[in-house]
Coordinates of C-alpha atoms and ligand atoms in Angstrom, one line a residue:
M1 CA 32.3 5.2 38.1
Y2 CA 33.7 8.7 38.5
Q3 CA 31.3 11.6 38.2
F4 CA 30.9 13.4 34.9
N5 CA 28.5 15.6 33.0
Y6 CA 26.2 13.8 30.6
V7 CA 25.0 15.7 27.5
R8 CA 22.9 14.4 24.7
A9 CA 24.0 16.0 21.4
K10 CA 21.2 17.3 19.2
S11 CA 23.2 17.1 16.0
L12 CA 26.6 16.3 14.7
A13 CA 27.4 20.1 14.7
D14 CA 26.2 20.3 18.3
A15 CA 28.4 17.3 19.3
E16 CA 31.4 19.1 17.7
A17 CA 30.7 22.3 19.6
L18 CA 30.2 20.4 22.9
L19 CA 33.5 18.6 22.4
A20 CA 35.3 21.9 21.8
Q21 CA 33.9 23.4 25.0
A22 CA 34.5 20.6 27.5
D23 CA 37.7 20.0 29.4
D24 CA 38.2 16.3 28.8
P25 CA 35.2 15.0 26.9
K26 CA 34.4 11.5 25.6
L27 CA 31.9 10.6 22.9
L28 CA 29.3 7.9 23.7
A29 CA 27.9 5.9 20.8
G30 CA 26.6 2.3 21.6
G31 CA 28.4 2.3 25.0
Q32 CA 29.4 -1.3 24.6
T33 CA 33.0 -0.4 25.4
L34 CA 32.8 3.0 27.0
I35 CA 30.3 2.1 29.7
P36 CA 32.3 -0.9 31.0
T37 CA 35.4 1.3 30.9
L38 CA 33.7 4.0 33.0
K39 CA 32.3 1.4 35.4
Q40 CA 35.8 0.0 36.0
R41 CA 37.1 3.5 36.5
L42 CA 39.6 3.1 33.6
A43 CA 38.5 6.5 32.2
M44 CA 37.6 9.7 33.9
P45 CA 36.1 12.1 31.3
S46 CA 34.8 15.5 32.4
D47 CA 31.9 15.2 30.0
V48 CA 30.2 12.3 28.2
I49 CA 28.7 13.5 24.9
D50 CA 26.0 11.1 23.7
I51 CA 25.8 10.8 19.9
G52 CA 24.0 7.5 20.1
G53 CA 20.6 8.8 19.0
L54 CA 21.8 10.9 16.1
K55 CA 19.8 9.8 13.0
E56 CA 22.2 11.7 10.7
L57 CA 24.9 9.2 11.6
A58 CA 22.8 6.0 11.2
F59 CA 22.4 5.1 7.5
I60 CA 23.5 2.8 4.8
K61 CA 23.7 4.1 1.2
T62 CA 24.9 2.7 -2.1
E63 CA 26.5 5.1 -4.6
G64 CA 28.2 3.9 -7.7
N65 CA 30.6 1.1 -6.8
A66 CA 30.6 1.7 -3.1
I67 CA 28.6 1.4 0.1
T68 CA 28.8 4.2 2.6
I69 CA 27.8 3.4 6.2
G70 CA 27.1 6.0 8.9
A71 CA 29.3 5.8 12.0
G72 CA 26.2 5.4 14.2
T73 CA 24.9 2.4 12.3
K74 CA 24.5 -0.6 14.5
H75 CA 26.1 -3.9 13.7
Y76 CA 22.6 -5.5 13.4
D77 CA 21.7 -3.1 10.7
V78 CA 24.8 -3.9 8.7
A79 CA 24.3 -7.6 9.2
T80 CA 20.7 -7.4 7.9
S81 CA 21.0 -4.8 5.2
A82 CA 19.9 -6.0 1.8
D83 CA 22.4 -3.7 0.1
V84 CA 25.3 -4.9 2.1
K85 CA 24.3 -8.5 1.6
R86 CA 24.1 -8.0 -2.1
H87 CA 27.3 -6.0 -2.8
I88 CA 29.6 -6.9 0.1
P89 CA 28.2 -10.1 1.7
A90 CA 31.5 -10.6 3.6
L91 CA 30.8 -7.4 5.5
A92 CA 27.3 -8.4 6.4
Q93 CA 28.7 -11.8 7.6
L94 CA 31.4 -10.0 9.7
A95 CA 28.7 -7.8 11.4
E96 CA 26.6 -10.9 12.1
W97 CA 29.5 -12.6 13.9
I98 CA 30.1 -9.7 16.3
G99 CA 29.4 -10.5 19.9
D100 CA 25.9 -11.4 20.7
P101 CA 22.4 -10.0 19.8
A102 CA 22.6 -7.4 22.6
V103 CA 26.0 -6.1 21.4
R104 CA 24.9 -6.1 17.8
H105 CA 21.8 -4.0 18.6
M106 CA 23.8 -1.4 20.5
G107 CA 27.4 -1.4 19.1
T108 CA 28.2 0.9 16.2
L109 CA 30.7 0.9 13.3
G110 CA 32.1 4.2 14.4
G111 CA 32.5 3.1 18.0
S112 CA 34.3 -0.1 16.9
I113 CA 36.9 1.6 14.7
A114 CA 37.4 4.5 17.0
N115 CA 38.1 2.1 19.8
N116 CA 40.3 -0.1 17.5
D117 CA 40.4 -3.1 19.9
P118 CA 43.1 -5.5 18.6
A119 CA 40.5 -8.2 18.4
A120 CA 37.7 -6.2 16.8
D121 CA 36.3 -7.3 13.4
Y122 CA 35.6 -4.1 11.5
P123 CA 39.2 -2.9 11.4
A124 CA 40.0 -6.0 9.2
A125 CA 37.2 -5.2 6.8
C126 CA 38.3 -1.5 6.5
L127 CA 41.9 -2.5 5.7
A128 CA 41.1 -5.3 3.4
L129 CA 38.4 -3.3 1.5
D130 CA 40.6 -0.2 1.1
A131 CA 37.9 1.8 3.1
K132 CA 37.8 5.6 3.3
I133 CA 37.0 6.9 6.8
H134 CA 35.3 10.3 6.7
T135 CA 35.5 12.4 9.8
T136 CA 34.3 15.9 10.7
K137 CA 37.8 17.1 9.7
R138 CA 39.0 15.0 6.8
L139 CA 39.1 11.8 4.8
I140 CA 41.5 9.1 6.1
E141 CA 42.5 6.1 4.1
A142 CA 42.2 2.9 6.1
D143 CA 45.9 2.2 5.5
E144 CA 46.7 5.5 7.4
Y145 CA 44.0 5.2 10.0
F146 CA 44.9 2.2 12.3
K147 CA 48.0 3.2 14.2
G148 CA 48.4 0.4 16.8
M149 CA 46.5 -1.3 19.6
F150 CA 43.6 1.0 20.6
E151 CA 45.3 3.8 18.6
T152 CA 44.0 5.5 15.5
A153 CA 44.8 8.6 13.4
L154 CA 41.8 10.5 15.1
T155 CA 42.8 13.7 16.8
D156 CA 41.1 15.6 19.7
G157 CA 37.6 16.7 18.8
E158 CA 37.4 14.6 15.6
I159 CA 34.3 12.6 15.0
I160 CA 33.9 9.7 12.5
K161 CA 30.9 10.5 10.3
E162 CA 30.9 7.6 7.9
V163 CA 32.9 4.9 6.2
T164 CA 32.9 4.1 2.5
F165 CA 33.6 0.6 1.4
P166 CA 34.2 0.1 -2.3
H167 CA 32.6 -3.1 -3.8
P168 CA 35.1 -5.9 -4.1
E169 CA 35.2 -8.5 -6.9
K170 CA 35.7 -11.2 -4.3
A171 CA 35.8 -11.0 -0.5
A172 CA 35.3 -13.1 2.6
Y173 CA 35.9 -13.0 6.3
Q174 CA 36.7 -15.9 8.6
K175 CA 37.3 -15.7 12.3
F176 CA 38.2 -18.1 15.0
R177 CA 36.1 -16.8 17.9
N178 CA 36.9 -16.7 21.6
P179 CA 33.9 -18.9 22.7
A180 CA 33.2 -16.5 25.7
S181 CA 33.4 -13.0 24.2
R182 CA 33.1 -14.0 20.5
Y183 CA 36.0 -11.5 19.8
A184 CA 38.5 -12.8 17.2
M185 CA 41.5 -14.8 18.3
A186 CA 42.4 -14.6 14.7
G187 CA 40.2 -13.1 12.0
V188 CA 41.2 -12.8 8.4
F189 CA 39.5 -10.7 5.7
V190 CA 40.6 -11.4 2.2
S191 CA 39.6 -9.3 -0.9
K192 CA 40.3 -8.8 -4.5
G193 CA 39.3 -5.6 -6.2
P194 CA 40.5 -2.5 -8.1
W195 CA 43.1 -2.2 -5.2
G196 CA 44.6 -5.6 -6.0
V197 CA 44.6 -8.3 -3.4
R198 CA 44.4 -7.5 0.3
V199 CA 44.7 -9.8 3.4
A200 CA 44.0 -8.2 6.7
V201 CA 44.4 -9.9 10.1
T202 CA 42.7 -9.0 13.3
G203 CA 42.8 -10.6 16.8
A204 CA 46.4 -11.7 16.5
G205 CA 48.7 -8.8 16.2
Q206 CA 50.4 -7.0 19.2
N207 CA 49.9 -3.8 17.3
G208 CA 46.3 -4.5 16.3
V209 CA 45.1 -5.1 12.8
F210 CA 47.7 -5.6 10.0
R211 CA 48.1 -6.6 6.4
L212 CA 49.9 -9.8 5.5
K213 CA 52.1 -9.1 2.5
S214 CA 53.3 -12.7 2.0
M215 CA 49.8 -13.9 1.5
E216 CA 48.8 -10.9 -0.7
D217 CA 51.7 -11.7 -3.0
A218 CA 50.9 -15.4 -3.2
L219 CA 47.2 -14.7 -3.9
T220 CA 48.0 -12.0 -6.5
K221 CA 49.8 -14.7 -8.5
N222 CA 47.2 -17.4 -7.8
W223 CA 43.9 -16.8 -6.1
S224 CA 43.4 -20.2 -4.5
P225 CA 43.6 -21.6 -1.0
D226 CA 46.5 -23.8 -2.1
A227 CA 48.5 -20.8 -2.9
I228 CA 48.7 -19.8 0.8
A229 CA 48.5 -23.3 2.4
G230 CA 52.2 -23.5 2.8
I231 CA 52.8 -20.0 4.2
K232 CA 54.0 -20.2 7.8
V233 CA 53.2 -16.9 9.5
P234 CA 56.0 -15.9 11.9
A235 CA 54.9 -15.8 15.6
D236 CA 57.0 -12.7 16.2
G237 CA 54.8 -9.7 17.0
L238 CA 51.7 -11.8 17.6
L239 CA 49.7 -11.8 20.8
S240 CA 50.3 -14.4 23.5
D241 CA 47.7 -14.5 26.3
L242 CA 45.6 -16.8 28.4
H243 CA 43.4 -17.5 25.3
G244 CA 46.3 -18.7 23.1
S245 CA 50.0 -18.5 22.4
A246 CA 51.5 -16.5 19.5
E247 CA 52.4 -19.8 17.8
Y248 CA 48.8 -20.9 18.0
R249 CA 47.5 -17.6 16.6
A250 CA 50.1 -17.8 13.8
H251 CA 48.7 -21.2 12.8
L252 CA 45.1 -20.0 13.1
I253 CA 45.9 -17.1 10.6
T254 CA 46.9 -19.5 7.8
V255 CA 43.8 -21.7 8.5
M256 CA 41.4 -18.7 8.6
A257 CA 43.0 -17.2 5.5
K258 CA 42.7 -20.5 3.5
R259 CA 39.0 -20.8 4.6
A260 CA 38.4 -17.1 3.6
V261 CA 39.8 -17.6 0.1
E262 CA 37.8 -20.7 -0.3
A263 CA 34.6 -18.9 0.9
A264 CA 35.3 -16.0 -1.5
G265 CA 35.4 -18.4 -4.4
Ligands
FAD301 C1 30.3 -8.8 25.3 C2 30.9 -8.1 24.1 C3 31.3 -8.8 23.0 C4 31.8 -8.2 21.9 N1 32.2 -8.9 20.9 C5 32.8 -8.3 19.8 C6 33.2 -9.0 18.6 O1 33.1 -10.3 18.6 N2 33.7 -8.3 17.6 C7 33.9 -7.0 17.6 O2 34.4 -6.4 16.7 N3 33.5 -6.2 18.7 C8 32.9 -6.9 19.8 N4 32.5 -6.1 20.8 C9 32.6 -4.6 20.7 C10 31.3 -4.0 20.2 O3 31.2 -4.5 18.9 C11 31.3 -2.4 19.9 O4 31.5 -2.2 18.6 C12 32.4 -1.7 20.5 O5 32.3 -1.9 21.9 C13 32.4 -0.1 20.3 O6 31.2 0.4 19.8 P1 30.2 1.3 20.6 O7 29.3 1.9 19.5 O8 29.5 0.5 21.7 O9 31.1 2.5 21.1 P2 31.2 3.2 22.5 O10 31.5 2.1 23.6 O11 30.1 4.1 22.7 O12 32.6 4.0 22.3 C14 33.8 3.4 22.1 C15 34.9 4.4 21.8 O13 34.7 5.0 20.5 C16 34.5 6.4 20.6 N5 33.5 6.8 19.6 C17 32.3 6.3 19.4 N6 31.7 6.7 18.3 C18 32.6 7.6 17.7 C19 32.6 8.4 16.5 N7 31.6 8.4 15.7 N8 33.7 9.1 16.3 C20 34.8 9.1 17.1 N9 34.8 8.4 18.2 C21 33.8 7.6 18.5 C22 34.1 6.7 22.0 O14 34.4 8.0 22.5 C23 34.8 5.6 22.8 O15 36.1 6.0 23.0 C24 31.9 -6.7 21.9 C25 31.5 -6.0 23.0 C26 31.0 -6.6 24.1 C27 30.5 -5.8 25.3

């Protein structure tokens, strides 16, 4: 680990001010990604600004036809929320499948989508549910937010405050987990709602999470697992690594998508 200044922010406004003052700052939320990155000397921030304890970022509220979740909300709290289970059970299920209990009790929604790991689960939910990402500077539509592997639309000094997930009519998430890390080797979130049909894939794309138009078109015509059973996903642009080839992941996407549509009912 390189040396850095550690500051615990007293409020969101304080965190913004601290970010503006520091040379090369980094926010710390649950630390599940940032701490290992620092330990491995893959990052050398001048200041680590801890927003992990901010109560104003940790909440789940339902308003109208949407649930808004604070960026500092832990995966465990999403997985066990009665409101999330009632209105978007697929999102509660997704949170329950993240990592292990230690990761779920520390990791946060904001940290997950700020990091935008190509195998992370929340990005698929955000894309498939047409989520709105509220930051200290603006509102970003999920379609505009995920820019590529570990890349997002966030600019310097911008902090995610909360994410709004509109209630879907139908939705489900299925993932084929890496047995060691539990990260998705292919995870597919399907939904049907006022936005139409959306199919978002994580864990498989070289550029991170993406929507699968061929399946969206097929499911718009006929919402059933059979409608997508024959769709062969091209392996081009998919990840190939020691965990599985691009062809294997392409196959997994169709299997996970079929299972998700079946689970959504
Ligand atoms: C063993 C292990 C297994 C895991 N398995 C899974 C899995 O199966 N599925 C999955 O999806 N994830 C998995 N994760 C990742 C985990 O879920 C965390 O969500 C993720 O590491 C980031 O969240 P965090 O709160 O820990 O963020 P941190 O590590 O604190 O921060 C991550 C990045 O986000 C930035 N950041 C944090 N909060 C904000 C904010 N509000 N606004 C702007 N930027 C911010 C930080 O500056 C940093 O760059 C796993 C992690 C571990 C260690």
